[in-house]
mmCIF file of C-alpha atoms in Angstrom:
data_model
loop_
_atom_site.group_PDB
_atom_site.id
_atom_site.type_symbol
_atom_site.label_atom_id
_atom_site.label_comp_id
_atom_site.label_asym_id
_atom_site.label_seq_id
_atom_site.Cartn_x
_atom_site.Cartn_y
_atom_site.Cartn_z
ATOM 1 C CA UNK I 1 61.394 106.516 74.931
ATOM 2 C CA UNK I 2 63.777 107.591 77.678
ATOM 3 C CA UNK I 3 62.990 106.320 81.165
ATOM 4 C CA UNK I 4 62.569 108.986 83.833
ATOM 5 C CA UNK I 5 63.155 108.822 87.585
ATOM 6 C CA UNK I 6 61.343 112.111 88.044
ATOM 7 C CA UNK I 7 57.589 112.436 87.765
ATOM 8 C CA UNK I 8 56.873 113.980 84.395
ATOM 9 C CA UNK I 9 53.742 115.658 85.719
ATOM 10 C CA UNK I 10 55.879 118.324 87.428
ATOM 11 C CA UNK I 11 57.419 119.366 84.144
ATOM 12 C CA UNK I 12 54.090 119.281 82.330
ATOM 13 C CA UNK I 13 52.521 121.585 84.898
ATOM 14 C CA UNK I 14 55.409 124.017 84.527
ATOM 15 C CA UNK I 15 55.215 123.879 80.749
ATOM 16 C CA UNK I 16 51.526 124.638 80.832
ATOM 17 C CA UNK I 17 52.021 127.648 83.062
ATOM 18 C CA UNK I 18 54.840 128.973 80.864
ATOM 19 C CA UNK I 19 52.762 128.652 77.713
ATOM 20 C CA UNK I 20 49.777 130.453 79.243
ATOM 21 C CA UNK I 21 51.721 133.395 80.688
ATOM 22 C CA UNK I 22 50.590 136.793 79.441
ATOM 23 C CA UNK I 23 53.453 138.700 81.057
ATOM 24 C CA UNK I 24 55.475 139.438 77.944
ATOM 25 C CA UNK I 25 56.112 143.100 78.589
ATOM 26 C CA UNK I 26 59.579 142.696 80.087
ATOM 27 C CA UNK I 27 58.407 144.029 83.452
ATOM 28 C CA UNK I 28 58.814 141.787 86.455
ATOM 29 C CA UNK I 29 55.819 141.534 88.793
ATOM 30 C CA UNK I 30 56.329 142.313 92.477
ATOM 31 C CA UNK I 31 56.503 138.629 93.360
ATOM 32 C CA UNK I 32 57.391 136.855 90.097
ATOM 33 C CA UNK I 33 56.406 133.218 89.801
ATOM 34 C CA UNK I 34 58.902 131.101 87.818
ATOM 35 C CA UNK I 35 57.163 129.195 85.075
ATOM 36 C CA UNK I 36 54.365 131.753 84.837
ATOM 37 C CA UNK I 37 55.918 135.216 84.808
ATOM 38 C CA UNK I 38 59.001 136.554 83.087
ATOM 39 C CA UNK I 39 61.724 136.378 85.734
ATOM 40 C CA UNK I 40 64.763 138.633 85.817
ATOM 41 C CA UNK I 41 68.118 137.568 87.211
ATOM 42 C CA UNK I 42 70.922 140.019 88.142
ATOM 43 C CA UNK I 43 74.457 139.317 86.983
ATOM 44 C CA UNK I 44 77.794 140.815 87.969
ATOM 45 C CA UNK I 45 80.650 140.454 85.500
ATOM 46 C CA UNK I 46 84.059 140.359 87.194
ATOM 47 C CA UNK I 47 86.646 141.365 84.591
ATOM 48 C CA UNK I 48 90.020 139.938 85.629
ATOM 49 C CA UNK I 49 92.866 141.580 83.699
ATOM 50 C CA UNK I 50 96.575 142.372 83.984
ATOM 51 C CA UNK I 51 96.521 146.140 83.746
ATOM 52 C CA UNK I 52 95.517 146.459 80.103
ATOM 53 C CA UNK I 53 93.569 149.537 79.087
ATOM 54 C CA UNK I 54 89.810 149.067 78.927
ATOM 55 C CA UNK I 55 88.993 147.488 75.592
ATOM 56 C CA UNK I 56 92.351 145.762 75.217
ATOM 57 C CA UNK I 57 92.970 142.044 75.790
ATOM 58 C CA UNK I 58 90.975 140.527 78.657
ATOM 59 C CA UNK I 59 89.961 143.973 79.941
ATOM 60 C CA UNK I 60 86.938 143.921 77.647
ATOM 61 C CA UNK I 61 85.017 147.095 76.873
ATOM 62 C CA UNK I 62 81.721 147.935 78.530
ATOM 63 C CA UNK I 63 80.098 147.739 75.110
ATOM 64 C CA UNK I 64 81.268 144.181 74.469
ATOM 65 C CA UNK I 65 80.127 143.070 77.923
ATOM 66 C CA UNK I 66 76.740 144.737 77.499
ATOM 67 C CA UNK I 67 76.391 143.142 74.063
ATOM 68 C CA UNK I 68 77.098 139.720 75.570
ATOM 69 C CA UNK I 69 74.254 140.159 78.044
ATOM 70 C CA UNK I 70 72.110 141.230 75.107
ATOM 71 C CA UNK I 71 72.987 138.005 73.276
ATOM 72 C CA UNK I 72 72.158 136.013 76.398
ATOM 73 C CA UNK I 73 68.704 137.589 76.440
ATOM 74 C CA UNK I 74 68.184 137.107 72.706
ATOM 75 C CA UNK I 75 68.845 133.409 73.212
ATOM 76 C CA UNK I 76 66.809 132.877 76.376
ATOM 77 C CA UNK I 77 63.884 134.991 75.129
ATOM 78 C CA UNK I 78 63.998 133.590 71.550
ATOM 79 C CA UNK I 79 63.872 137.110 70.158
ATOM 80 C CA UNK I 80 62.800 137.541 66.564
ATOM 81 C CA UNK I 81 65.348 139.059 64.224
ATOM 82 C CA UNK I 82 68.309 137.725 66.206
ATOM 83 C CA UNK I 83 70.486 134.612 66.142
ATOM 84 C CA UNK I 84 68.489 133.430 69.145
ATOM 85 C CA UNK I 85 65.237 133.091 67.240
ATOM 86 C CA UNK I 86 63.852 129.778 66.038
ATOM 87 C CA UNK I 87 60.437 128.467 65.047
ATOM 88 C CA UNK I 88 61.004 124.886 66.137
ATOM 89 C CA UNK I 89 57.815 123.372 67.612
ATOM 90 C CA UNK I 90 59.759 121.894 70.550
ATOM 91 C CA UNK I 91 61.025 125.335 71.600
ATOM 92 C CA UNK I 92 59.645 128.577 72.997
ATOM 93 C CA UNK I 93 60.561 131.756 74.870
ATOM 94 C CA UNK I 94 62.095 130.692 78.204
ATOM 95 C CA UNK I 95 60.787 133.825 79.950
ATOM 96 C CA UNK I 96 64.120 134.181 81.763
ATOM 97 C CA UNK I 97 65.982 137.463 81.328
ATOM 98 C CA UNK I 98 69.278 138.780 82.673
ATOM 99 C CA UNK I 99 70.158 142.270 83.897
ATOM 100 C CA UNK I 100 73.545 143.704 84.802
ATOM 101 C CA UNK I 101 73.304 144.474 88.510
ATOM 102 C CA UNK I 102 72.176 148.003 89.382
ATOM 103 C CA UNK I 103 73.310 148.078 93.003
ATOM 104 C CA UNK I 104 75.384 146.109 95.487
ATOM 105 C CA UNK I 105 73.997 144.587 98.674
ATOM 106 C CA UNK I 106 75.361 147.708 100.431
ATOM 107 C CA UNK I 107 73.145 149.918 98.281
ATOM 108 C CA UNK I 108 76.008 151.277 96.175
ATOM 109 C CA UNK I 109 75.152 152.018 92.546
ATOM 110 C CA UNK I 110 76.891 149.821 89.972
ATOM 111 C CA UNK I 111 76.754 149.065 86.269
ATOM 112 C CA UNK I 112 77.279 145.373 87.000
ATOM 113 C CA UNK I 113 80.831 145.403 85.606
ATOM 114 C CA UNK I 114 83.558 144.907 88.213
ATOM 115 C CA UNK I 115 87.113 145.377 86.937
ATOM 116 C CA UNK I 116 90.021 143.855 88.871
ATOM 117 C CA UNK I 117 93.720 144.236 88.046
ATOM 118 C CA UNK I 118 95.203 140.841 88.921
ATOM 119 C CA UNK I 119 98.709 142.379 88.939
ATOM 120 C CA UNK I 120 97.725 144.298 92.058
ATOM 121 C CA UNK I 121 96.347 141.309 93.964
ATOM 122 C CA UNK I 122 98.327 138.393 95.407
ATOM 123 C CA UNK I 123 96.327 135.215 95.868
ATOM 124 C CA UNK I 124 97.190 131.516 96.144
ATOM 125 C CA UNK I 125 96.821 129.434 92.995
ATOM 126 C CA UNK I 126 93.772 127.202 93.440
ATOM 127 C CA UNK I 127 93.614 126.091 89.832
ATOM 128 C CA UNK I 128 91.180 127.009 87.072
ATOM 129 C CA UNK I 129 87.952 127.037 89.046
ATOM 130 C CA UNK I 130 85.417 129.305 90.720
ATOM 131 C CA UNK I 131 87.180 129.135 94.087
ATOM 132 C CA UNK I 132 90.325 130.589 92.559
ATOM 133 C CA UNK I 133 88.621 133.519 90.838
ATOM 134 C CA UNK I 134 86.334 134.205 93.787
ATOM 135 C CA UNK I 135 89.450 135.317 95.645
ATOM 136 C CA UNK I 136 89.511 138.416 93.432
ATOM 137 C CA UNK I 137 85.884 139.234 94.212
ATOM 138 C CA UNK I 138 82.700 137.334 94.916
ATOM 139 C CA UNK I 139 79.268 138.838 95.415
ATOM 140 C CA UNK I 140 76.578 136.955 97.401
ATOM 141 C CA UNK I 141 75.408 134.147 95.080
ATOM 142 C CA UNK I 142 71.830 134.333 96.359
ATOM 143 C CA UNK I 143 71.703 137.943 95.117
ATOM 144 C CA UNK I 144 73.850 137.866 91.963
ATOM 145 C CA UNK I 145 74.954 135.453 89.268
ATOM 146 C CA UNK I 146 78.743 135.783 89.486
ATOM 147 C CA UNK I 147 80.473 135.655 86.102
ATOM 148 C CA UNK I 148 84.259 135.837 85.907
ATOM 149 C CA UNK I 149 85.948 136.780 82.619
ATOM 150 C CA UNK I 150 89.203 134.850 82.865
ATOM 151 C CA UNK I 151 92.457 136.253 81.386
ATOM 152 C CA UNK I 152 93.762 133.103 79.744
ATOM 153 C CA UNK I 153 96.598 133.240 77.181
ATOM 154 C CA UNK I 154 95.672 133.334 73.508
ATOM 155 C CA UNK I 155 96.960 129.769 73.161
ATOM 156 C CA UNK I 156 93.828 128.712 75.083
ATOM 157 C CA UNK I 157 91.550 130.005 72.326
ATOM 158 C CA UNK I 158 89.017 127.373 71.274
ATOM 159 C CA UNK I 159 90.397 124.993 73.919
ATOM 160 C CA UNK I 160 89.073 126.519 77.152
ATOM 161 C CA UNK I 161 85.661 128.120 76.681
ATOM 162 C CA UNK I 162 83.819 128.204 79.986
ATOM 163 C CA UNK I 163 82.450 126.283 82.917
ATOM 164 C CA UNK I 164 79.692 126.679 85.475
ATOM 165 C CA UNK I 165 78.594 125.323 88.810
ATOM 166 C CA UNK I 166 75.169 123.720 88.877
ATOM 167 C CA UNK I 167 72.340 123.719 91.427
ATOM 168 C CA UNK I 168 71.905 120.767 93.768
ATOM 169 C CA UNK I 169 68.239 119.766 93.528
ATOM 170 C CA UNK I 170 66.178 116.586 93.581
ATOM 171 C CA UNK I 171 65.864 116.732 89.802
ATOM 172 C CA UNK I 172 67.235 113.525 88.267
ATOM 173 C CA UNK I 173 70.678 113.944 86.791
ATOM 174 C CA UNK I 174 71.645 116.847 89.062
ATOM 175 C CA UNK I 175 74.515 114.733 90.330
ATOM 176 C CA UNK I 176 76.130 115.006 86.895
ATOM 177 C CA UNK I 177 76.442 118.797 87.176
ATOM 178 C CA UNK I 178 79.504 120.492 88.685
ATOM 179 C CA UNK I 179 78.033 120.883 92.164
ATOM 180 C CA UNK I 180 79.881 123.165 94.607
ATOM 181 C CA UNK I 181 80.796 121.899 98.066
ATOM 182 C CA UNK I 182 79.578 123.642 101.256
ATOM 183 C CA UNK I 183 82.318 126.304 101.143
ATOM 184 C CA UNK I 184 82.835 126.483 97.393
ATOM 185 C CA UNK I 185 82.099 129.507 95.229
ATOM 186 C CA UNK I 186 79.240 129.394 92.721
ATOM 187 C CA UNK I 187 79.245 131.001 89.329
ATOM 188 C CA UNK I 188 80.409 130.943 85.727
ATOM 189 C CA UNK I 189 83.870 131.224 84.186
ATOM 190 C CA UNK I 190 84.228 132.380 80.574
ATOM 191 C CA UNK I 191 87.504 132.716 78.696
ATOM 192 C CA UNK I 192 87.741 136.389 77.676
ATOM 193 C CA UNK I 193 88.227 135.472 74.003
ATOM 194 C CA UNK I 194 84.811 133.762 73.996
ATOM 195 C CA UNK I 195 82.883 136.418 75.889
ATOM 196 C CA UNK I 196 80.658 138.346 73.485
ATOM 197 C CA UNK I 197 81.074 138.665 69.728
ATOM 198 C CA UNK I 198 84.452 138.756 68.028
ATOM 199 C CA UNK I 199 86.277 137.833 64.838
ATOM 200 C CA UNK I 200 88.534 135.196 66.392
ATOM 201 C CA UNK I 201 89.410 132.122 64.354
ATOM 202 C CA UNK I 202 87.180 129.748 66.303
ATOM 203 C CA UNK I 203 83.683 128.301 66.090
ATOM 204 C CA UNK I 204 82.818 129.896 69.473
ATOM 205 C CA UNK I 205 82.802 133.594 68.597
ATOM 206 C CA UNK I 206 79.174 134.729 68.791
ATOM 207 C CA UNK I 207 78.628 134.685 72.563
ATOM 208 C CA UNK I 208 76.971 131.282 72.936
ATOM 209 C CA UNK I 209 79.512 130.060 75.512
ATOM 210 C CA UNK I 210 77.718 132.073 78.185
ATOM 211 C CA UNK I 211 74.310 130.841 76.996
ATOM 212 C CA UNK I 212 75.514 127.239 77.329
ATOM 213 C CA UNK I 213 77.085 127.778 80.751
ATOM 214 C CA UNK I 214 74.031 129.649 82.044
ATOM 215 C CA UNK I 215 72.024 126.580 81.081
ATOM 216 C CA UNK I 216 74.234 124.506 83.395
ATOM 217 C CA UNK I 217 73.945 127.146 86.127
ATOM 218 C CA UNK I 218 70.165 126.769 85.949
ATOM 219 C CA UNK I 219 70.250 122.979 86.046
ATOM 220 C CA UNK I 220 70.579 121.735 82.461
ATOM 221 C CA UNK I 221 72.763 118.813 81.472
ATOM 222 C CA UNK I 222 74.455 118.356 78.133
ATOM 223 C CA UNK I 223 72.034 116.755 75.694
ATOM 224 C CA UNK I 224 73.951 113.475 76.093
ATOM 225 C CA UNK I 225 73.661 113.607 79.888
ATOM 226 C CA UNK I 226 75.749 110.807 81.358
ATOM 227 C CA UNK I 227 76.060 109.159 77.919
ATOM 228 C CA UNK I 228 73.144 106.871 78.650
ATOM 229 C CA UNK I 229 70.452 106.385 76.004
ATOM 230 C CA UNK I 230 67.837 105.441 78.596
ATOM 231 C CA UNK I 231 67.941 108.436 80.925
ATOM 232 C CA UNK I 232 70.127 110.850 78.969
ATOM 233 C CA UNK I 233 69.488 114.513 79.918
ATOM 234 C CA UNK I 234 66.071 113.810 81.509
ATOM 235 C CA UNK I 235 64.276 115.934 78.930
ATOM 236 C CA UNK I 236 61.949 113.904 76.712
ATOM 237 C CA UNK I 237 61.873 116.432 73.889
ATOM 238 C CA UNK I 238 65.636 116.355 73.310
ATOM 239 C CA UNK I 239 66.243 113.261 71.160
ATOM 240 C CA UNK I 240 68.462 110.838 73.068
ATOM 241 C CA UNK I 241 72.165 110.775 72.243
ATOM 242 C CA UNK I 242 74.932 108.980 74.123
ATOM 243 C CA UNK I 243 77.937 110.921 72.878
ATOM 244 C CA UNK I 244 78.984 114.588 72.793
ATOM 245 C CA UNK I 245 77.504 116.578 69.915
ATOM 246 C CA UNK I 246 79.999 118.752 68.048
ATOM 247 C CA UNK I 247 80.174 120.671 64.793
ATOM 248 C CA UNK I 248 77.299 121.718 62.575
ATOM 249 C CA UNK I 249 76.087 118.533 60.914
ATOM 250 C CA UNK I 250 73.250 116.566 62.470
ATOM 251 C CA UNK I 251 73.310 112.786 62.803
ATOM 252 C CA UNK I 252 71.262 109.893 64.154
ATOM 253 C CA UNK I 253 71.392 109.396 67.908
ATOM 254 C CA UNK I 254 69.772 106.734 70.065
ATOM 255 C CA UNK I 255 66.593 105.049 68.808
ATOM 256 C CA UNK I 256 67.301 106.293 65.275
ATOM 257 C CA UNK I 257 66.270 109.824 66.263
ATOM 258 C CA UNK I 258 67.923 112.835 64.651
ATOM 259 C CA UNK I 259 69.823 114.840 67.265
ATOM 260 C CA UNK I 260 68.970 118.505 67.795
ATOM 261 C CA UNK I 261 72.248 119.891 66.509
ATOM 262 C CA UNK I 262 71.009 123.428 67.237
ATOM 263 C CA UNK I 263 70.478 122.911 70.979
ATOM 264 C CA UNK I 264 72.397 125.276 73.247
ATOM 265 C CA UNK I 265 73.466 122.395 75.494
ATOM 266 C CA UNK I 266 75.590 120.791 72.787
ATOM 267 C CA UNK I 267 79.208 121.596 71.888
ATOM 268 C CA UNK I 268 78.081 122.704 68.442
ATOM 269 C CA UNK I 269 79.223 125.824 66.645
ATOM 270 C CA UNK I 270 77.940 129.202 67.802
ATOM 271 C CA UNK I 271 76.188 130.056 64.554
ATOM 272 C CA UNK I 272 74.289 126.751 64.689
ATOM 273 C CA UNK I 273 73.005 127.000 68.259
ATOM 274 C CA UNK I 274 69.580 128.627 68.647
ATOM 275 C CA UNK I 275 67.215 126.671 70.903
ATOM 276 C CA UNK I 276 66.243 125.390 74.307
ATOM 277 C CA UNK I 277 63.426 122.833 74.292
ATOM 278 C CA UNK I 278 60.243 123.186 76.340
ATOM 279 C CA UNK I 279 61.353 120.484 78.781
ATOM 280 C CA UNK I 280 64.708 122.193 79.238
ATOM 281 C CA UNK I 281 62.903 125.457 79.937
ATOM 282 C CA UNK I 282 60.629 123.732 82.430
ATOM 283 C CA UNK I 283 63.654 122.249 84.171
ATOM 284 C CA UNK I 284 65.246 125.705 84.556
ATOM 285 C CA UNK I 285 62.026 127.129 85.965
ATOM 286 C CA UNK I 286 61.797 124.231 88.394
ATOM 287 C CA UNK I 287 65.248 125.207 89.677
ATOM 288 C CA UNK I 288 64.219 128.870 89.987
ATOM 289 C CA UNK I 289 61.160 127.829 91.932
ATOM 290 C CA UNK I 290 62.735 125.255 94.239
ATOM 291 C CA UNK I 291 66.473 125.869 94.703
ATOM 292 C CA UNK I 292 66.925 128.270 97.638
ATOM 293 C CA UNK I 293 69.802 130.246 96.151
ATOM 294 C CA UNK I 294 68.507 130.453 92.579
ATOM 295 C CA UNK I 295 65.002 131.330 93.787
ATOM 296 C CA UNK I 296 66.365 134.256 95.831
ATOM 297 C CA UNK I 297 67.874 135.785 92.685
ATOM 298 C CA UNK I 298 64.487 136.802 91.306
ATOM 299 C CA UNK I 299 63.957 139.208 94.224
ATOM 300 C CA UNK I 300 67.558 140.427 94.447
ATOM 301 C CA UNK I 301 68.396 144.007 95.436
ATOM 302 C CA UNK I 302 70.598 144.032 92.343
ATOM 303 C CA UNK I 303 67.556 144.292 90.094
ATOM 304 C CA UNK I 304 66.564 147.765 91.269
ATOM 305 C CA UNK I 305 68.271 151.139 91.444
ATOM 306 C CA UNK I 306 69.612 152.193 94.858
#
């Protein structure tokens, strides 16, 4: 068994409340309670391009962006009839759903897709990170999940997928996430070639990069955590493994347990990934209940029409 620095009772209480929730109608209550109700989180997708027509290169079409958010919801809601469905006993519907923002904090109507021509903006090079892309545009992170589609060259295909900042909480293992500093931007970067579904010659072509990175954004570690068999990812129902999990073939991890090759928090192939475990779901709901910025998202102005 993995040792835990965090009292397991907190996760068990959250799991119980998730399992007993009867709010499955896709309608958020006035004051949603993470771990009990379905919670909705607003996202804004910043499309950084170099003047291409919409639908060409990194200037992805509205349809592809909308489909990616659909995939995200199929995965987080474990929807039947989709790639996100599974019947594994350690998994369930996370009751977390994502909506393209409907309005800005100024009350201006939006479709949640923000296109920016990088050729018309001069900014200093801060490297490949959230701070760099936030210079193009950055919406308040306590009201929107900022996602930047990055216009990397095609040579980066299958090499640079995505990355996300994590929430700083008292949950054990949080220190292993990419935590932003006091003045750093928060959000998710996704290489345009791996955003949504495509026919690229790469294992990451079905939109699971965003699912994986959203897991980090909501507090999940890789299944191998800090490569320590004892503490690992601090989720008891993910069999311990002390090395990155790639590919599509399962193997024996720590304690002669078979690794969950299909877990979204691996580096496995997109068509293999299809589950969060109950403890992972409980951990995300703990973040939504206790992290100031993530908690504010569930009552964001971006969820309603202006």
